[in-house]
XYZ file of C-alpha atoms in Angstrom:
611
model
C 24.145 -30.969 -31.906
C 25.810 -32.908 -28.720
C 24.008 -31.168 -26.394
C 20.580 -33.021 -27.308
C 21.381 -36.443 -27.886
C 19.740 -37.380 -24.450
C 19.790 -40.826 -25.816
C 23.398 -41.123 -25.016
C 23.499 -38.931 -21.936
C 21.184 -41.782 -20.961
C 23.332 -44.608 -22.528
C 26.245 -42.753 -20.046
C 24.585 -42.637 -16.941
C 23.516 -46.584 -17.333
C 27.332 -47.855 -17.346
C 27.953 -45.681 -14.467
C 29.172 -47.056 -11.258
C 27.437 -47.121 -8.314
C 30.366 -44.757 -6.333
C 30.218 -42.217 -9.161
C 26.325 -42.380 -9.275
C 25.974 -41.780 -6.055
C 28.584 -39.053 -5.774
C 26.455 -36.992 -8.642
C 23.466 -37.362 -7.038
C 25.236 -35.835 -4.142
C 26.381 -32.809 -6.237
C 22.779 -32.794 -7.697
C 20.086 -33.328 -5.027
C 17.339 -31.126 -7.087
C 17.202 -34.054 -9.401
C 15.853 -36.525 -6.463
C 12.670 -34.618 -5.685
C 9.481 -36.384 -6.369
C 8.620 -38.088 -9.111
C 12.022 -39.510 -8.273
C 13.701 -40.539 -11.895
C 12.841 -44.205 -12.680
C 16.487 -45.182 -15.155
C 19.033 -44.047 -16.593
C 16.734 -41.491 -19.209
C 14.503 -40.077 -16.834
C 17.610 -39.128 -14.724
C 19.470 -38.174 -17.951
C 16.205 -35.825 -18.816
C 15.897 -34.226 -15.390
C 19.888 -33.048 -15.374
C 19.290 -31.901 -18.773
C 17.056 -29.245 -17.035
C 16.968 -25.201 -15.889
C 18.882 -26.835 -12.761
C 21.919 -27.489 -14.806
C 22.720 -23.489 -15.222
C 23.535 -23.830 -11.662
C 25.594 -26.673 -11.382
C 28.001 -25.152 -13.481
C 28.734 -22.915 -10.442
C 30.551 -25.521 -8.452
C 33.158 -26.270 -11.175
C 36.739 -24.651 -11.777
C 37.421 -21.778 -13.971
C 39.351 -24.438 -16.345
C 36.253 -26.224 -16.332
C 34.027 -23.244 -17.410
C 37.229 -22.386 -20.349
C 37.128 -26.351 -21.510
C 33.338 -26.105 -21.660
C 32.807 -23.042 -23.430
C 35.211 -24.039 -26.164
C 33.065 -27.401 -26.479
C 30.169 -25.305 -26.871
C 31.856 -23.479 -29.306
C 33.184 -26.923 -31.094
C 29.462 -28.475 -31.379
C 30.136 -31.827 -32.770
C 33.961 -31.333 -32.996
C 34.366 -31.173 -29.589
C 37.185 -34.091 -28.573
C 39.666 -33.347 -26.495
C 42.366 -32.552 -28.532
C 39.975 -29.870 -30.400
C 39.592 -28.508 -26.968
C 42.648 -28.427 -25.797
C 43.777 -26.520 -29.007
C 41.269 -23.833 -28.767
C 42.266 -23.435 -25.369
C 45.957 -23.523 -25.103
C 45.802 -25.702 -22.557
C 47.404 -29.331 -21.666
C 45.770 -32.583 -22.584
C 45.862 -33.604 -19.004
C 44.311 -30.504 -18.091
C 41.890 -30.564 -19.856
C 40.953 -34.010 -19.576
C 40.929 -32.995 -15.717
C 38.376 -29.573 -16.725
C 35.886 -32.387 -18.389
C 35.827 -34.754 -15.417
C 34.765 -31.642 -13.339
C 31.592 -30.890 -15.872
C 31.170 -34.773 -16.271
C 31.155 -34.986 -12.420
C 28.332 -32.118 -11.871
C 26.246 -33.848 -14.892
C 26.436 -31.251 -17.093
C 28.712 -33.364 -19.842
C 29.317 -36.984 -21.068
C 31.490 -38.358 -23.312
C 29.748 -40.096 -26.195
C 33.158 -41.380 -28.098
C 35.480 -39.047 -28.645
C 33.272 -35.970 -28.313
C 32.493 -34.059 -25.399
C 28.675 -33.800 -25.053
C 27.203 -30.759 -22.922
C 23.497 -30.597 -21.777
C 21.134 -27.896 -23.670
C 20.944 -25.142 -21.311
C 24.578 -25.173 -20.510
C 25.404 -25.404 -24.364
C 23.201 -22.492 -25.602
C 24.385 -20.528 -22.563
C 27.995 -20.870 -23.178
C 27.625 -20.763 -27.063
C 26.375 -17.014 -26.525
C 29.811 -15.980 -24.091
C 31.729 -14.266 -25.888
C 35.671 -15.051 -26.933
C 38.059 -17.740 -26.073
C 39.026 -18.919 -22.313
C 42.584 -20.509 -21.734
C 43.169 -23.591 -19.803
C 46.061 -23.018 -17.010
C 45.953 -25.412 -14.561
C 45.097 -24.836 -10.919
C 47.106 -21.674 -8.987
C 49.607 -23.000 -6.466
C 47.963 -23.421 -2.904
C 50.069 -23.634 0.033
C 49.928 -26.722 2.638
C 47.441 -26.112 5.303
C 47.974 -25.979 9.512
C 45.626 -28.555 10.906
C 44.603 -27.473 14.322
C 45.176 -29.785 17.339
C 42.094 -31.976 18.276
C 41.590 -29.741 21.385
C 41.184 -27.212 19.243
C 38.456 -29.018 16.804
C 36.855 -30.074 19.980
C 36.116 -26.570 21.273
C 34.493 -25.146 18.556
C 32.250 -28.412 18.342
C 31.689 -28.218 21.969
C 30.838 -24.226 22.056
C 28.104 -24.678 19.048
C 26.110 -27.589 20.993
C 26.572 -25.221 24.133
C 24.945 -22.384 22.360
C 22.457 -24.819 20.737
C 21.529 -26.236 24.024
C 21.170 -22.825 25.548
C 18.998 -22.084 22.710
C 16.380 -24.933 23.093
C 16.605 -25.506 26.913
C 15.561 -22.066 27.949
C 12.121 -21.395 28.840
C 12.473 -17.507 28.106
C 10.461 -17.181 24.246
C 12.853 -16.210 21.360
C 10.737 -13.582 19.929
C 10.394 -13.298 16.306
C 9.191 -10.428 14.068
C 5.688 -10.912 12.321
C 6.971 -10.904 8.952
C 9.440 -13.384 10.214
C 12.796 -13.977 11.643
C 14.557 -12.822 14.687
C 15.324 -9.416 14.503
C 18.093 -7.111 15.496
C 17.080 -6.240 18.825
C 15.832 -9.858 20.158
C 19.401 -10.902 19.067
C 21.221 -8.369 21.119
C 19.385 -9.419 24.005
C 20.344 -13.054 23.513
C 23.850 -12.296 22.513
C 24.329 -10.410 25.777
C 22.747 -12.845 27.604
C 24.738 -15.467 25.999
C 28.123 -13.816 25.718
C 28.061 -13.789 21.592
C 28.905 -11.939 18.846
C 25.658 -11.187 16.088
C 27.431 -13.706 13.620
C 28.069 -16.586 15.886
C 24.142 -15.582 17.344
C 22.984 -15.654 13.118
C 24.511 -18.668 12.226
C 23.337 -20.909 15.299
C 19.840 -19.698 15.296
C 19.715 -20.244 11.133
C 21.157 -24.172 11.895
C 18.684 -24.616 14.549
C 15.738 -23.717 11.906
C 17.230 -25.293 9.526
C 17.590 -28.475 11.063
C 13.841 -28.732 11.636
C 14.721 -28.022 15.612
C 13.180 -24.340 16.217
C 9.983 -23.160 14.243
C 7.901 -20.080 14.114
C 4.840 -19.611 15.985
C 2.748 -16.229 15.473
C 5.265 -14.313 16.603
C 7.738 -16.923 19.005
C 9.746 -19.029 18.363
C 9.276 -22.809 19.869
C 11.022 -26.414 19.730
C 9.463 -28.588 17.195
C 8.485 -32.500 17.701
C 12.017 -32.959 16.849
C 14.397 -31.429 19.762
C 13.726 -34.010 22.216
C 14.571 -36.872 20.067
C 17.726 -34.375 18.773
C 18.531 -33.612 22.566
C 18.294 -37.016 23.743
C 21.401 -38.421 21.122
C 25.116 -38.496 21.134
C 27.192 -34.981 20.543
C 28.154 -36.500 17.275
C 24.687 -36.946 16.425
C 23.528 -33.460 17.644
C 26.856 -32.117 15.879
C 26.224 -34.044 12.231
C 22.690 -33.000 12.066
C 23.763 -29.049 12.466
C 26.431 -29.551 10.154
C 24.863 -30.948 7.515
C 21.865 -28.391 7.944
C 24.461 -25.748 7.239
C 26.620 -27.593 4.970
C 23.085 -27.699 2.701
C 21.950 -24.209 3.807
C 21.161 -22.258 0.081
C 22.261 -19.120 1.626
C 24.831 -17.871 4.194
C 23.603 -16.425 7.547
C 26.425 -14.512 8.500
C 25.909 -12.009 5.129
C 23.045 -10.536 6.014
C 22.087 -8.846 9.216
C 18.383 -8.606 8.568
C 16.292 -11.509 10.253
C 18.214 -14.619 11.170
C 15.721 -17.821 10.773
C 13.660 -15.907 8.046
C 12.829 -16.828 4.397
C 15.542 -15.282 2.349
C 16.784 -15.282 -1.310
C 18.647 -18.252 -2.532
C 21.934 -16.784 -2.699
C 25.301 -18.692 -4.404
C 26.210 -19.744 -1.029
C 25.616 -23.177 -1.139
C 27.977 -23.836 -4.223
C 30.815 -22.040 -3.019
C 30.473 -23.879 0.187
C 30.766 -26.741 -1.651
C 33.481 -25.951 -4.049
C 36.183 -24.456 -1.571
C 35.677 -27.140 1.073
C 36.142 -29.527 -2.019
C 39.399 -27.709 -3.039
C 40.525 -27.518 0.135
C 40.826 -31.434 0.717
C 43.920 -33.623 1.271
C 45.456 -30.791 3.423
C 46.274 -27.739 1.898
C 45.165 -24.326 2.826
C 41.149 -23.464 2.835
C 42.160 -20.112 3.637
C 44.295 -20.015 0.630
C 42.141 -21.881 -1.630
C 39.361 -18.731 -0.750
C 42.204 -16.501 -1.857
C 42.510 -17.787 -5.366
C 38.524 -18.562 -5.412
C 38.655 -16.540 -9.024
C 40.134 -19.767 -10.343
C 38.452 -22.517 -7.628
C 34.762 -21.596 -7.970
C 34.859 -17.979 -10.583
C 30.933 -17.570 -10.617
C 30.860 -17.547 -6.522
C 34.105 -16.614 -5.468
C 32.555 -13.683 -3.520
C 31.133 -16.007 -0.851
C 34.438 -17.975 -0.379
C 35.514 -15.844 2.378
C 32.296 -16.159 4.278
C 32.429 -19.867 3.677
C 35.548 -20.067 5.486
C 34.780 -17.723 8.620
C 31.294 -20.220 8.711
C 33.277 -23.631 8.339
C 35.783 -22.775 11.687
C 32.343 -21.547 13.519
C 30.818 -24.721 13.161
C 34.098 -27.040 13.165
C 34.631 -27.989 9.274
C 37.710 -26.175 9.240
C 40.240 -25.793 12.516
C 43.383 -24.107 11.907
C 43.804 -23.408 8.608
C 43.020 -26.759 7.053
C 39.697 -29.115 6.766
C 39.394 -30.667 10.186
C 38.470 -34.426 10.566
C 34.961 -33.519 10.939
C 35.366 -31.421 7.938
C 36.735 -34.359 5.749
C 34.020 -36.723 7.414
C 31.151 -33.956 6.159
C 32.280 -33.868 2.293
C 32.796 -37.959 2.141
C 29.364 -38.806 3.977
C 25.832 -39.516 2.270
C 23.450 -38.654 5.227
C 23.324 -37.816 8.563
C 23.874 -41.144 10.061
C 26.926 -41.861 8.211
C 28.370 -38.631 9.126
C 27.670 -38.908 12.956
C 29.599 -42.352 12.371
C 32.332 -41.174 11.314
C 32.653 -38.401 14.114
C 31.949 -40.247 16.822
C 35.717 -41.172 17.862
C 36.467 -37.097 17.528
C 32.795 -35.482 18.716
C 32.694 -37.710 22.093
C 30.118 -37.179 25.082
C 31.850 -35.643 27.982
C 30.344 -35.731 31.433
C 28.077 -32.895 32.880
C 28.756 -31.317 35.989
C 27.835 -28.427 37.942
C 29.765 -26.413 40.414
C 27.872 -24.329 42.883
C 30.055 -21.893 44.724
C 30.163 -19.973 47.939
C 28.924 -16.887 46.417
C 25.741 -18.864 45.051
C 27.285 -18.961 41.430
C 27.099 -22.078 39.648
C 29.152 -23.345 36.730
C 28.833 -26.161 33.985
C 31.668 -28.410 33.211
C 31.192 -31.143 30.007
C 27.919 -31.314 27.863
C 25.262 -29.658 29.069
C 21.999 -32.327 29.903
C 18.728 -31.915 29.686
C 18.071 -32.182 33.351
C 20.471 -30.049 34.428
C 19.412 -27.527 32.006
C 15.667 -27.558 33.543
C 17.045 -27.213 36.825
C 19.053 -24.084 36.306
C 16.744 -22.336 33.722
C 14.098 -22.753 36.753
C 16.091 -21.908 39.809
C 18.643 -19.694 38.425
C 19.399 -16.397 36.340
C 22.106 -16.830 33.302
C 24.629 -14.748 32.903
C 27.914 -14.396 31.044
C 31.015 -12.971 32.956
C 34.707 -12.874 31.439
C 33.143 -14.831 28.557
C 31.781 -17.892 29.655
C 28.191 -18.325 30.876
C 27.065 -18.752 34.910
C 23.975 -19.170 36.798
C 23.496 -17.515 40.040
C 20.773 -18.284 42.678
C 18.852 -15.494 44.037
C 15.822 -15.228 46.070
C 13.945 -14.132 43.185
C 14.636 -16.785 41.285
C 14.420 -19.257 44.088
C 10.627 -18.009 44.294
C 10.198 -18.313 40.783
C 11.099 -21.812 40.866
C 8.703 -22.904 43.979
C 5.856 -20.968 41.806
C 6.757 -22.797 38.816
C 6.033 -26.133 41.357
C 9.321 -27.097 42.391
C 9.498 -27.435 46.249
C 12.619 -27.519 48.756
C 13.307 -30.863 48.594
C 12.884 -31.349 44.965
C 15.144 -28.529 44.329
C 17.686 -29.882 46.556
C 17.334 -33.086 45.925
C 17.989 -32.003 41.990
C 20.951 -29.875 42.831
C 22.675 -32.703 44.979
C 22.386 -35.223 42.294
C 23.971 -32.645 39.582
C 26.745 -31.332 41.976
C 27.377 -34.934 43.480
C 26.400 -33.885 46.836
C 28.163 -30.678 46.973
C 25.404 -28.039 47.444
C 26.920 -25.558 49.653
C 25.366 -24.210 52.895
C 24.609 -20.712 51.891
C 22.517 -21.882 48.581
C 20.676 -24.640 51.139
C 19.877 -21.921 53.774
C 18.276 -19.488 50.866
C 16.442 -22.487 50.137
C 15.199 -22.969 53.252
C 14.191 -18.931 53.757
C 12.607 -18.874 50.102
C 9.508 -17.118 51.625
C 10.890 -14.763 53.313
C 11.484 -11.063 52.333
C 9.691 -8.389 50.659
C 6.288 -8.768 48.875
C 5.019 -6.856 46.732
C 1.030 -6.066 46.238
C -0.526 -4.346 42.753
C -3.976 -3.798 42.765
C -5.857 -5.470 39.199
C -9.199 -5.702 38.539
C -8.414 -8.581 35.220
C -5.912 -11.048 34.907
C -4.938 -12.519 31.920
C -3.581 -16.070 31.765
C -1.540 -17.745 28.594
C 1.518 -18.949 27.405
C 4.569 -17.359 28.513
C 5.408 -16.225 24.983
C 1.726 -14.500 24.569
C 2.408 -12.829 27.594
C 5.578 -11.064 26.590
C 3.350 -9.684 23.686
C 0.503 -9.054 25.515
C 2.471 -6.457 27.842
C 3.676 -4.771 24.833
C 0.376 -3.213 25.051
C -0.349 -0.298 26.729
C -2.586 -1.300 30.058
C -0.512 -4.156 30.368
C 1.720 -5.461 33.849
C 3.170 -8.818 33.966
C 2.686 -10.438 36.961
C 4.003 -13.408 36.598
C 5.616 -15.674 32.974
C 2.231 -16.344 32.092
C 0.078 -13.721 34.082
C -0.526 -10.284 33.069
C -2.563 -7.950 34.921
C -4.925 -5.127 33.806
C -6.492 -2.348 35.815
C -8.983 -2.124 32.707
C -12.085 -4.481 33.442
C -12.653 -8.099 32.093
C -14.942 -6.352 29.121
C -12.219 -4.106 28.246
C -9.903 -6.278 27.951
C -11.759 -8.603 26.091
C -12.613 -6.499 23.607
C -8.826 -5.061 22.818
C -7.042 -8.310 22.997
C -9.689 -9.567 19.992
C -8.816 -6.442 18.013
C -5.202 -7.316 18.655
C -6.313 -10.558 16.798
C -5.960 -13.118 19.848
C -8.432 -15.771 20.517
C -9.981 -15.116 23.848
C -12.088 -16.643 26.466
C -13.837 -14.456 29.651
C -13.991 -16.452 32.852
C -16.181 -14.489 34.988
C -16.073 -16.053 37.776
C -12.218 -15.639 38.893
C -12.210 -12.303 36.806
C -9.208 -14.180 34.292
C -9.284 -14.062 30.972
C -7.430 -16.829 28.890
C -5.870 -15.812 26.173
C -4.382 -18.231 22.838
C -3.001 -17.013 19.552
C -4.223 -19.069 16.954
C -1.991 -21.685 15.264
C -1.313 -22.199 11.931
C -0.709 -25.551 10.246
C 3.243 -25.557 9.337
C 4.027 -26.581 5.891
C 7.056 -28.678 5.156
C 8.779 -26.570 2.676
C 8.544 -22.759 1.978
C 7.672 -22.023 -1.159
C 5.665 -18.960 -2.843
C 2.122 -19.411 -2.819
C -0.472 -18.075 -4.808
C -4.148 -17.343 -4.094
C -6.575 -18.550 -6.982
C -9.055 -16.194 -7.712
C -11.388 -16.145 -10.960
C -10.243 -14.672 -13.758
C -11.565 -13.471 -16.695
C -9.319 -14.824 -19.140
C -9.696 -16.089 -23.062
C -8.989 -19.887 -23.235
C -5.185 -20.534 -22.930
C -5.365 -23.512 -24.786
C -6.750 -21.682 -27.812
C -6.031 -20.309 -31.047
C -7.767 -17.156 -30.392
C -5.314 -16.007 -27.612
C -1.926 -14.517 -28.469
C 0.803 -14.092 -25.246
C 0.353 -10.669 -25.995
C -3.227 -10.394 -25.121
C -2.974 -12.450 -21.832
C -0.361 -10.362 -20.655
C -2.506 -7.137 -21.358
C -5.743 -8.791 -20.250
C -3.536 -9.523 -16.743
C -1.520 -6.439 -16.486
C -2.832 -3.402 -18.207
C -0.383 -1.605 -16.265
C 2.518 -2.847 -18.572
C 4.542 -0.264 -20.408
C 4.616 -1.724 -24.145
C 8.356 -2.554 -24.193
C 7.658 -4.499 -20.729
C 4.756 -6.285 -22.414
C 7.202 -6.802 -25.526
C 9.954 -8.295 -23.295
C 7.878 -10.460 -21.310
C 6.143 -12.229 -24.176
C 9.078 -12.357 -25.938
C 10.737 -14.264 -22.963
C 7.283 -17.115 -22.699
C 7.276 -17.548 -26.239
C 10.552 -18.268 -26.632
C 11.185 -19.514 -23.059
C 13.996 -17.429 -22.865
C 15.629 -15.369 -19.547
C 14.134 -12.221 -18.193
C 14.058 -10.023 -15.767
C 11.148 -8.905 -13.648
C 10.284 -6.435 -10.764
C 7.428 -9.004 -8.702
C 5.629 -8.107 -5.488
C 4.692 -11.258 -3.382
C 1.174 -12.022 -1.697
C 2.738 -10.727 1.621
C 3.545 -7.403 -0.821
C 7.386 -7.593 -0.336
C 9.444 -6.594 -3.580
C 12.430 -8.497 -5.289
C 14.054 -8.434 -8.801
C 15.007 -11.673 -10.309
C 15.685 -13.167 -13.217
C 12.834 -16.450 -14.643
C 12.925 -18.362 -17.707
C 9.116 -18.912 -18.579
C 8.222 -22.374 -19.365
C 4.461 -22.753 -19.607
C 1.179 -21.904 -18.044
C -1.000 -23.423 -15.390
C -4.505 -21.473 -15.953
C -3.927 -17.939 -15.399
C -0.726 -18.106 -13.683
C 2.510 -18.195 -15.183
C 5.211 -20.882 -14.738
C 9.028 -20.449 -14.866
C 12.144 -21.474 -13.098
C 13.116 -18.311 -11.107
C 16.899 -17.978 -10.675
C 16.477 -16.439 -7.846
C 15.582 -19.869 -5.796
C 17.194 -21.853 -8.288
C 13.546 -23.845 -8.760
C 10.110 -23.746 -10.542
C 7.746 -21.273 -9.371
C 3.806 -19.693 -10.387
C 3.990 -16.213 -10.752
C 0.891 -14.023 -11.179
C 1.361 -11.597 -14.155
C -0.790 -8.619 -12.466
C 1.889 -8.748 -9.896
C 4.854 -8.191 -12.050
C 5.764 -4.328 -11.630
C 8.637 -4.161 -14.593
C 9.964 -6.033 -17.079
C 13.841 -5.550 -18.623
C 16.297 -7.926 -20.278
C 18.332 -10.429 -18.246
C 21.280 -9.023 -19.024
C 24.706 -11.291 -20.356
């Protein structure tokens, strides 16, 4: 049968040009994760796998019709057999099989069209006979004006910036994410909707900038290096983040930054923006999605409502930066190519009469310390402003800033322009009303640890990273360890200094599992049918689940479970068992579209996959 003859798969991908190599491994990246393929067969071997059933997303509905009926053909599967059984033209057909070539789930070997195994015994099960049209008619596309394109590129980094600069915590929910509340506060504070809020703060974690700590959310190593380049720079490495994102973060309104399903996302992403090159119509390309990208086209829409948010599309049509995104290899490369369109404009702040201040260009570093110490944000008719108070004056001169450093600041960001009434409430910082609260502890930590440690009751903030307690030092001790924060008494100021515990971060997310001794029969034996492993795992099993589920690991076939995770959250998806690894069971979970180790006594239901 075609679809097993590796050996010429191989033989293809060896006479291959570098361009089209590269391009595939592009469409492919799950095939470049370590042990990185060494020729032409190991790379021909590792397309041929589980990962293949979803590269057949990103291809046209002509392409799925051509491939089916090659399927169907077996070893009489040349084009003119094809287009026969389809109805459709030589030409487009010949076009259908450069899409499946192009996503390396085909080759030619000859005259016959060769499909890889799981895509073969997958279509070779659908039922009846596809025709081959042709792509719908898509209407030319309005390309909006660079001012335009600049905008949206500008009003992302802004948002980014305000993000990363502040020092007020981004508070996260334990089980992870931002949650609903947190982002109203920021979107008020900000001026922004909940999907413009969703989709920033998912780049941002995506692009290695923000991570989770306990329950805050913090800069990583990488922001300063990030903060520190060109616009183009800052805007290539957000774009790609969300150009590769698996799932889209304006469909959900759970968590934003949280570990979610893989969803289909990611392919329609890539197939409408592909479809929607050399000028026509994204929008309309999204409208006839049924034919573009058939086993996504429910997330074209989204896609398109992203792609103008972040500046891939402006007007109706692929901007430059758009183009530049789908023709680039990396990061770098993309930045390059921006860098005429993304360009660096100058930062500068306007302090008015009514102690308001106002910033014109890209946002810097220093001029976002200043403000976020010295000034409250707000947003008024829609864009954000900063207005000096005596509050925050005071909270600037207890952070450590003094008169003259703040002035001396201000004058170099306004060009000398500071006007009188914000230098005489500099001058009369200490003046005014004062407030005294009796405490008998204070409690000293990071600002973040703070805002939870108020949260409980006996709590007062004093101060960012002060919190004050009318319980004594004992007391407080004792609850904040109960709470589950590390803490140490100083008896001698009556403080106590208080840490949550940090965990290592791990560079990828992935499910893990606990080992645990089992008492298990040999695996490797002759003694041990599937069907006893699964009992001896799961006794709770109904008989037709244990029936489906051996079924499905003997004959590594699809199946659906009902699985509850270490952290004991529930999902349904659909694995293809491929093996075990002691007492756990391997499979490629469709689900996250990669391999994964499930435990068997945490499977809950078993049914069929379903067509």
């Amino acid at each position: 049968m075609p679809g097993m003859d590796t050996g010429s798969f191989a033989r293809y991908l060896g006479r291959m040009d570098r361009v089209e190599l590269a391009e595939l491994l592009r469409v492919r990246p799950e095939v470049r994760t370590a042990p990185v393929p060494d020729g032409p067969g190991a790379l021909a071997e590792r397309l041929s796998g589980r990962g293949s059933l979803a590269a057949v997303r990103l291809v046209s509905r002509d392409a799925v019709a051509a491939g089916r009926a090659a399927a169907g053909l077996g070893s009489e599967a040349t084009v003119d057999a094809v287009a026969a059984l389809t109805g459709g033209r030589r030409d487009a057909v010949r076009s259908a099989l450069g899409e499946l070539r192009r996503v390396g789930v085909a080759w030619p070997d000859g005259e016959v069209v060769c499909l890889v195994s799981p895509v073969s015994a997958q279509w070779k099960r659908a039922n009846g006979h596809m025709e081959v049209t042709g792509p719908p008619a898509v209407e030319p596309g309005r390309r909006g004006a660079d001012g335009e394109l600049r905008s949206s590129v500008q009003h992302l980094l802004r948002v980014a910036y305000a993000l990363l600069d502040t020092s007020k915590p981004i508070v996260g929910l334990r089980r992870g994410g931002v949650g609903v509340q947190e982002r109203k506060r920021w979107g008020a504070a900000l001026g922004l909707d909940d999907d413009y809020l969703l989709l920033v703060l998912d780049l941002l974690f995506a692009a290695g900038l923000l991570a989770q700590v306990g329950t805050a959310f913090e800069v990583t190593a990488r922001y300063e290096r990030w903060r520190e380049a060109t616009p183009a720079r800052q805007w290539a490495e957000l774009a790609w983040a969300w150009f590769w994102l698996s799932h889209s973060p304006t469909a959900r309104r759970s968590a934003a930054g949280s570990k979610v399903e893989s969803s289909h996302s990611r392919a329609a992403r890539w197939a409408v923006l592909r479809a929607g090159r050399g000028g026509v119509s994204v929008e309309a390309v999204a409208d006839a999605a049924y034919w573009f990208c058939p086993a996504v086209h429910q997330h074209a829409v989204g896609v398109v409502r992203e792609a103008t948010m972040v500046g891939v599309v402006a007007g109706t049509a692929l901007s430059a930066c758009g183009e530049a995104l789908l023709s680039a290899g990396d990061t770098e490369a993309l930045a390059a190519s921006v860098a005429e369109v993304v360009v660096p404009m100058r930062c500068e702040v306007e302090v008015m009469d009514d102690l308001k201040a106002v910033v014109f260009g890209q946002m810097t570093v220093e001029a976002a310390r200043v403000l976020e110490a010295s000034a409250e944000s707000s947003v008024e008719d829609g864009a954000r402003v900063w207005r000096f108070t005596t509050a925050s004056v005071r909270a600037a001169f207890a952070q450590g800033w003094t008169e003259g450093s703040l002035l001396a600041s201000l004058n170099e960001l306004t060009q000398h322009n500071v006007p009188l009434a914000l230098r005489v409430l500099l001058g009369e910082r200490g003046r005014g009303q004062v407030r005294l609260r009796e405490v008998r502890c204070c409690v000293v930590a990071e600002a973040n640890v703070i805002t939870e440690v108020v949260r409980l009751p006996g709590f007062a903030e004093l101060a960012p990273t002060v919190a004050g307690s009318a319980m004594a030092p004992s007391e407080v001790v004792a609850q904040l360890r109960a709470e589950g924060f590390e803490v140490v008494d100083d008896p001698p100021s009556g403080s106590v200094i208080v840490r949550r515990p940090r965990k290592a971060r791990v560079a990828a997310q992935v499910e893990q599992v606990e080992p645990e001794a089992v008492d298990l029969p040999d695996l490797g034996s002759d003694g041990s049918s599937t069907t006893q492993i699964v009992r001896g795992r799961n006794p709770m099993l109904s008989e037709e689940a244990v029936a489906l589920l051996v079924g499905a690991i003997d004959g590594q076939s699809d199946v659906r479970i009902d699985y509850v995770d270490g952290k004991g959250e529930s999902s349904t998806r659909t694995i293809t068992p491929t093996g075990w690894d002691g007492p756990f069971l391997l499979a490629w979970c469709h689900m996250r579209e990669a391999d994964r180790v499930f435990r068997v006594e945490r499977i809950r239901a078993v049914s069929p996959a379903g067509p």
